Amino acid sequence: MTDSIPAQSRAHEIAIESLLAEDRTFPPPAAFAAQANVQDPAIYERAAADLEGFWAEEAATLDWFKPWDRVLDWEPPFAKWFEGGQLNVSVNCLDRHVAAGKGERVAFYWEGEPGDRRVLTYADLLAEVCRCANALRELGVGRGDRVAIYMPMIPEMPIAMLACTRIGAPHTVVFGGFSAEALSDRLNDSAAKVVVTADGGFRRGKPSGLKVNVDAALATAPSVEKVLVARRTGQDVTMAEGRDVWWDDLVARQAATSEPERMESEDMLYLLYTSGTTAKPKGILHTTAGYLLGVATTHRYVFDVKPDDVYWCAADAGWVTGHSYIVYGPLANGTTGVLYEGTPDFPDPGRWWEIVARYGVTILYTAPTAIRAHMKWGPRHADAHDLSSLRLLGSVGEPINPEAWIWYHRHIGGERCPIVDTWWQTETGGIMIAPLPGLTTTKPGSATRPFPGVEADVVDERGEPVPPGEGGYLVLKKPWPAMLRGIYGDPERYASTYWSRYPGMYFPGDGARRDTDGDYWLMGRVDDVMNVSGHRLSTTEIESALVSDERVAEAAVVGRPDDLTGEAIFAFVIAKGDIETSEALGQELRQHVAARIGPIARPKTVMFTPDLPKTRSGKIMRRLLRDIAADRPLGDTTTLADAAVVDTIRDASRAGKDEE
Ligand code: PRX
């Protein structure tokens, strides 16, 4: 199956949106620039002139069991980086820091939602990771076996991830908010042998079950042989004899040392599933050396991390942001990090700022949707805490609207902290377009420049570069170390999704424009992928969840602009002939989607409609549906089979309202 990329007209929408010019600029403060990790702008030319030399120099900062023979082997679209080299990710993240006498440095300040706390030094973390690695080996996990991790944000989550890397078992982390069914799909696609989970996690003061979902998922996931269960909430769980083991029983009694596997550079490090334009999530495959190098380097340069920083990436490790910038990048750099289990407004909207003040956080990395939530709660919560330790702020997940950027700058950064708006994706592994904070003049809403060595462009339908100021499609023209190596089990889908639209160029699915300074402004997805609160959701996946309810004949899902979440899910539903539609049915369908995929996929609005606008060849015209959902003037309707349909839907839409 291939991901199709329709909606050419979306580029026009984008071009029009891009007329909203933002002209404020923020040069790096002199004092910041003077201490920055990167101060010489020649880094860009150096990397462009000698891509392999640039990355080879950076790669020398990692610990290798055996040096590589060759930096890059590029047979588009398949790249191999640092072939012949051998290394271990956990050794790079832990052992080498301990060996260098930094064992007492804090790796994580962990804070649970109820307020419990734990401090793990690098020495502590290494010991725990070794114990867990030994435990996994005892459960029969060997090099190459896949381990699924379905956990709350407790220290055991990064411990389990690192333990997998120690024994060469690729992990696949499934976000704890996903349903049993979504978990089961991922267990099956990856043929996972072991699941690491917890009894549950805390969410807004209440324990929510995880083990119960694992039990349900395992009914349809025969590859799983063992389940390792950490105790978090103390809630009742069922333990299957011979299959399920408590972390406390198995891990605690293991030795605190464990021989690391010597991994090849291109050995699989992990799989992470993400939504594409079809109903089937893609298992994005990352390998060992290039990925570690990419995240460590970008973390050091974009966040300007120093040994005495306290760095907090307020994401969940279940998403790629957490993989790259909570776990692997920061630990490879020996950084002290904060790990927080809960929501930003529990028990009140001051919680984050209390954490910043308590640990003296110096660098904060979060998503625009969270910033907008804080804006809504008001600056008084931040004002009530001492945020003077902060020196750099980051943003990721979706385009940041200038209003949120300025609020972040003023109320959180005290107008002194540079903001790095970082564009990247699960597939890119690490940051691709972002300021270097000691060099780059930032502009609210622009991710600014491609990272050194990244060659980007904005092109039209034919793949020709567009002039400055014009909207088009973002492409990447050179391979990079942390790039995905494929979609698990589906090389064809990998080639067709990312590399076929413009031969020789990587197409990430985003619209963009470049201004006359060469700065990039990202303008959202151009395919059938929505971005809700910085999380990617496929319209098709939600549609197929909707039609799996027997009362639904057809469904079309689009994203509608939303002040808080960026986009909100709007579902147009045609009920089967004999079904009476009602608000209650709409609620049931929303709940049905949440149960099938997870609460993040619950449509904000379900609108029943007698018909959907289709082209004469029967293709649903999503662009029109997007216009209707957003209550915008309709674009071109000439290819519509029955023009009356849109009027009917539009009237119904205007009469209806959000169901939340
Ligand atoms: O559309 C872009 C948007 O998020 C997509 C990637 O989503 P995901 O793989 O879930 O990873 C999110 C965290 C890296 C991109 O294709 N996106 C991410 N960061 C930005 C962004 N859009 C604009 N500006 C950003 N800084």
XYZ file of C-alpha atoms in Angstrom, residues 4 15 43 46 89 135 189 206 225 239 314 353 431 503 516 553 607:
17
model
C -0.970 9.041 -1.555
C 0.569 30.225 -0.125
C 29.975 25.711 10.718
C 32.041 23.642 6.623
C 24.160 3.156 23.002
C 16.332 -9.349 33.783
C 3.608 -5.625 13.436
C -6.347 9.255 39.292
C 5.956 -14.566 25.678
C -0.860 -11.629 36.732
C 8.373 18.244 29.007
C 6.664 26.507 37.102
C 16.140 18.231 14.727
C 13.091 11.555 -7.105
C 14.191 36.647 1.655
C -21.877 3.806 6.458
C -21.368 15.872 12.275
